[in-house]
Coordinates of C-alpha atoms in Angstrom, one line a residue:
M411 CA 30.9 -10.7 25.0
S412 CA 29.5 -13.5 25.3
A413 CA 29.6 -16.3 23.1
K414 CA 26.6 -16.1 20.4
S415 CA 27.3 -12.1 20.1
D416 CA 30.1 -13.4 19.1
D417 CA 29.4 -15.6 16.9
I418 CA 26.8 -13.5 15.5
T419 CA 29.6 -11.0 14.8
Q420 CA 31.4 -13.6 12.5
K421 CA 28.5 -15.0 10.7
M422 CA 28.2 -11.0 9.6
H423 CA 31.9 -10.4 8.8
N424 CA 31.4 -14.2 6.6
V425 CA 27.4 -12.7 4.7
L426 CA 29.9 -8.7 4.5
N427 CA 33.6 -10.3 2.4
E428 CA 32.7 -13.2 1.1
P429 CA 33.0 -13.8 -2.7
W430 CA 29.5 -14.9 -4.4
V431 CA 28.9 -17.8 -6.7
I432 CA 26.7 -16.2 -9.3
L433 CA 24.6 -19.3 -12.3
D434 CA 22.9 -17.5 -14.8
G435 CA 19.8 -18.9 -14.3
K436 CA 17.8 -20.5 -16.9
V437 CA 14.3 -21.7 -14.9
V438 CA 13.1 -20.2 -11.6
P439 CA 14.9 -21.5 -8.8
K440 CA 13.9 -23.2 -5.8
T441 CA 15.2 -22.6 -2.2
E442 CA 17.0 -25.7 -2.1
D443 CA 18.7 -25.1 -5.2
V444 CA 20.4 -22.0 -4.1
T445 CA 23.7 -22.4 -2.0
E446 CA 23.4 -20.5 1.5
K447 CA 26.0 -19.8 2.4
N448 CA 26.8 -17.3 -0.8
G449 CA 24.9 -18.8 -3.8
G450 CA 23.0 -17.1 -7.0
R451 CA 21.4 -17.2 -9.6
R452 CA 20.7 -13.8 -12.2
L453 CA 17.4 -14.0 -14.9
E454 CA 15.4 -11.9 -16.5
A455 CA 12.3 -12.0 -15.2
T456 CA 8.8 -10.8 -14.8
Y457 CA 7.6 -10.0 -11.5
L458 CA 3.8 -10.2 -10.7
Y459 CA 2.5 -9.3 -7.4
A460 CA -1.1 -9.9 -6.5
D461 CA -2.5 -8.2 -3.5
L462 CA -5.9 -8.0 -1.9
A463 CA -7.2 -4.7 -0.7
D464 CA -8.2 -2.7 2.4
S465 CA -7.7 -6.2 4.3
T466 CA -7.9 -4.6 7.4
L467 CA -11.0 -3.7 7.4
L468 CA -12.4 -6.6 6.3
A469 CA -11.1 -8.3 9.7
K470 CA -12.3 -5.6 11.6
R471 CA -16.6 -5.7 9.5
F472 CA -16.0 -9.6 9.9
K473 CA -15.4 -12.9 12.1
P474 CA -11.6 -13.9 11.0
E475 CA -13.1 -17.5 10.1
F476 CA -15.0 -15.2 7.7
A477 CA -12.1 -12.4 6.8
A478 CA -10.1 -15.7 6.5
R479 CA -12.1 -17.3 3.6
V480 CA -12.1 -14.2 1.9
M481 CA -8.4 -14.2 1.7
R482 CA -7.8 -18.0 1.1
M483 CA -10.0 -17.3 -2.0
Y484 CA -8.5 -14.6 -3.4
V485 CA -4.8 -15.9 -3.0
K486 CA -6.3 -19.4 -4.0
S487 CA -7.6 -18.5 -7.2
A488 CA -4.2 -16.1 -7.9
V489 CA -1.7 -18.7 -7.2
E490 CA -4.2 -21.1 -9.6
C491 CA -4.2 -18.0 -12.3
I492 CA -0.5 -17.9 -12.0
R493 CA 0.5 -21.5 -12.5
A494 CA -2.0 -22.0 -14.9
K495 CA 0.5 -19.4 -17.3
D496 CA 3.9 -20.5 -16.2
G497 CA 4.6 -18.4 -13.0
H498 CA 6.1 -20.0 -10.2
I499 CA 5.0 -18.8 -6.7
R500 CA 7.9 -18.7 -5.0
S501 CA 6.7 -15.5 -1.6
F502 CA 3.5 -15.1 0.6
D503 CA 2.8 -12.1 2.5
G504 CA 0.0 -12.3 4.3
D505 CA -2.6 -11.9 1.6
R506 CA -0.8 -10.9 -1.3
V507 CA 0.7 -13.0 -3.6
M508 CA 4.7 -13.7 -5.8
G509 CA 5.0 -15.2 -9.2
I510 CA 7.5 -15.1 -11.4
F511 CA 7.8 -15.8 -15.2
I512 CA 10.7 -16.3 -17.3
G513 CA 10.4 -17.3 -21.1
D514 CA 10.3 -15.5 -24.4
R515 CA 6.5 -14.9 -23.2
R516 CA 7.1 -13.9 -19.5
C517 CA 5.2 -10.5 -20.1
N518 CA 2.5 -11.5 -22.0
S519 CA 2.1 -14.7 -19.6
A520 CA 2.1 -12.7 -16.7
V521 CA -0.3 -10.2 -17.9
E522 CA -2.4 -12.9 -19.3
A523 CA -2.5 -14.8 -15.5
A524 CA -3.6 -11.0 -14.3
L525 CA -6.6 -10.4 -16.7
H526 CA -7.4 -14.3 -15.4
I527 CA -7.4 -13.1 -11.7
N528 CA -9.8 -9.9 -12.3
W529 CA -12.2 -12.7 -13.7
A530 CA -11.6 -14.5 -10.4
V531 CA -12.6 -12.1 -8.3
D532 CA -15.4 -10.4 -10.3
Q533 CA -16.8 -13.7 -11.8
V534 CA -16.1 -16.1 -9.2
I535 CA -15.6 -14.7 -5.9
N536 CA -17.5 -11.4 -5.7
P537 CA -20.5 -13.4 -6.2
K538 CA -20.6 -15.5 -4.2
L539 CA -20.2 -13.2 -1.5
K540 CA -22.6 -11.5 -2.6
V541 CA -24.9 -14.0 -2.3
R542 CA -23.0 -15.8 1.3
L543 CA -23.8 -11.8 2.3
E544 CA -27.0 -11.7 1.3
N545 CA -28.7 -11.7 4.6
S546 CA -26.1 -9.7 6.3
T547 CA -26.5 -6.0 7.5
V548 CA -23.2 -6.0 6.0
K549 CA -21.4 -6.2 2.9
W550 CA -18.4 -6.8 1.0
S551 CA -16.7 -7.3 -1.9
V552 CA -13.2 -8.2 -3.0
S553 CA -11.1 -5.3 -4.6
H554 CA -7.7 -5.9 -5.5
R555 CA -4.6 -4.5 -8.0
V556 CA -1.8 -6.8 -9.5
G557 CA 1.2 -5.1 -10.2
I558 CA 3.8 -6.2 -13.1
D559 CA 7.2 -5.5 -13.7
D560 CA 10.1 -6.9 -16.2
G561 CA 14.4 -6.7 -15.7
E562 CA 17.7 -9.1 -14.4
T563 CA 17.1 -10.1 -11.3
L564 CA 19.3 -11.5 -8.4
I565 CA 18.0 -14.7 -6.3
V566 CA 19.7 -15.2 -3.6
R567 CA 19.0 -17.0 0.3
G568 CA 18.4 -14.6 3.3
G569 CA 18.2 -16.3 7.0
A570 CA 19.6 -19.2 8.3
R571 CA 19.8 -23.0 8.4
D572 CA 16.2 -24.3 7.9
N573 CA 14.9 -20.6 8.3
S574 CA 15.8 -19.4 4.8
D575 CA 13.8 -18.8 2.1
L576 CA 14.6 -16.7 -2.1
I577 CA 15.2 -13.1 -1.7
S578 CA 14.8 -11.2 -4.5
I579 CA 17.0 -8.3 -5.6
G580 CA 16.5 -5.8 -8.6
H581 CA 13.5 -3.4 -9.7
A582 CA 11.3 -5.6 -11.5
P583 CA 10.6 -7.7 -7.6
N584 CA 10.7 -3.9 -6.2
I585 CA 8.4 -2.0 -8.7
A586 CA 6.0 -4.9 -9.2
A587 CA 5.5 -5.4 -5.0
K588 CA 5.0 -1.4 -5.0
L589 CA 2.7 -1.6 -8.6
S590 CA 0.5 -4.3 -6.6
G591 CA -0.3 -1.2 -3.9
V592 CA -2.1 1.3 -5.9
R593 CA -4.9 1.8 -4.8
D594 CA -5.8 5.8 -5.9
E595 CA -6.3 4.9 -10.2
P596 CA -9.1 2.9 -12.0
G597 CA -8.5 -0.1 -12.7
S598 CA -7.0 -3.2 -10.9
I599 CA -4.1 -4.0 -13.3
T600 CA -0.8 -1.9 -13.6
V601 CA 2.4 -2.7 -15.4
T602 CA 5.6 -0.8 -16.5
G603 CA 7.0 0.8 -20.0
A604 CA 8.9 -2.3 -19.8
V605 CA 6.0 -5.0 -19.6
H606 CA 2.7 -3.0 -22.2
G607 CA 6.5 -2.8 -24.7
R608 CA 6.7 -6.1 -25.1
L609 CA 3.3 -7.3 -25.0
A610 CA 1.4 -9.1 -27.8
E611 CA -1.1 -7.7 -29.9
T612 CA -4.5 -9.6 -28.9
N613 CA -3.1 -8.4 -24.9
K614 CA -3.3 -4.7 -25.6
V615 CA -6.4 -4.9 -28.0
T616 CA -10.0 -6.8 -27.5
R617 CA -12.6 -6.6 -30.1
G618 CA -11.0 -3.5 -31.7
E619 CA -10.3 -2.0 -28.2
Q620 CA -7.2 -0.7 -26.8
I621 CA -7.6 -2.3 -22.8
W622 CA -4.8 -0.3 -21.7
R623 CA -5.2 3.1 -20.4
D624 CA -2.5 6.0 -21.5
G625 CA 0.3 5.7 -19.8
I626 CA 1.7 7.7 -16.9
S627 CA 4.4 8.7 -15.5
R628 CA 5.0 7.8 -11.5
Q629 CA 8.0 7.9 -8.8
V630 CA 8.1 4.0 -7.8
G631 CA 10.8 4.4 -5.1
P632 CA 13.5 5.6 -6.3
H633 CA 12.3 4.8 -9.4
L634 CA 10.5 7.1 -12.5
V635 CA 8.5 4.6 -14.7
T636 CA 5.7 5.0 -17.0
T637 CA 3.0 2.7 -15.9
Y638 CA -0.2 1.6 -17.8
S639 CA -3.1 0.3 -16.1
C640 CA -6.4 -1.9 -17.2
G641 CA -9.7 -3.2 -15.8
W642 CA -10.6 -5.6 -17.9
Y643 CA -10.9 -9.4 -17.3
R644 CA -10.5 -12.6 -19.6
R645 CA -12.2 -16.2 -19.0
P646 CA -9.1 -18.6 -17.9

């Protein structure tokens, strides 16, 4: 075996066998807050994933510079709305943004951020795109979905020195990420029953009208969950 293969083998042995040092977290950690070797934080948190739809088609129909502008508008608006509701940005995956919310209002804050993202798409981004493409034969409007779930999560570091980032392990980040990819139902926000059950009345009813469609059962990976969808928006 080479020196490098020996090194990798030893490191994998260490990862598999060294004991964890896991602390109960009271704040959303940054990468440097978690020990790279075997540290972790356990949190009760709400995870929000905002995902731009049809980005591959966008890149195919338009020049890269224009497609990049659309993606940047969506990502930037999502970041602004998440941060405005005290959410913490901990991950980007192309045109998808992950936000983490903690505290007693975490589910309400995440849903309010999602409603604000809807407003940005419907009332800001798409009107601006309509004007920009007025004389173009190719049209485009942004569609997207926000997925939200709540639960206990273990946050650890993955990677290697100078090339590591936080990894969230638990059903909440996994389900929220998958729900952000839903494309076959009306609305643009999908939350689990765990989130819906914690919402204040002001985030369930607007002007006397229920904003959430009746819950449906769905299989999300290995999980059977009840989800609620919404197409409303709210001005920040």
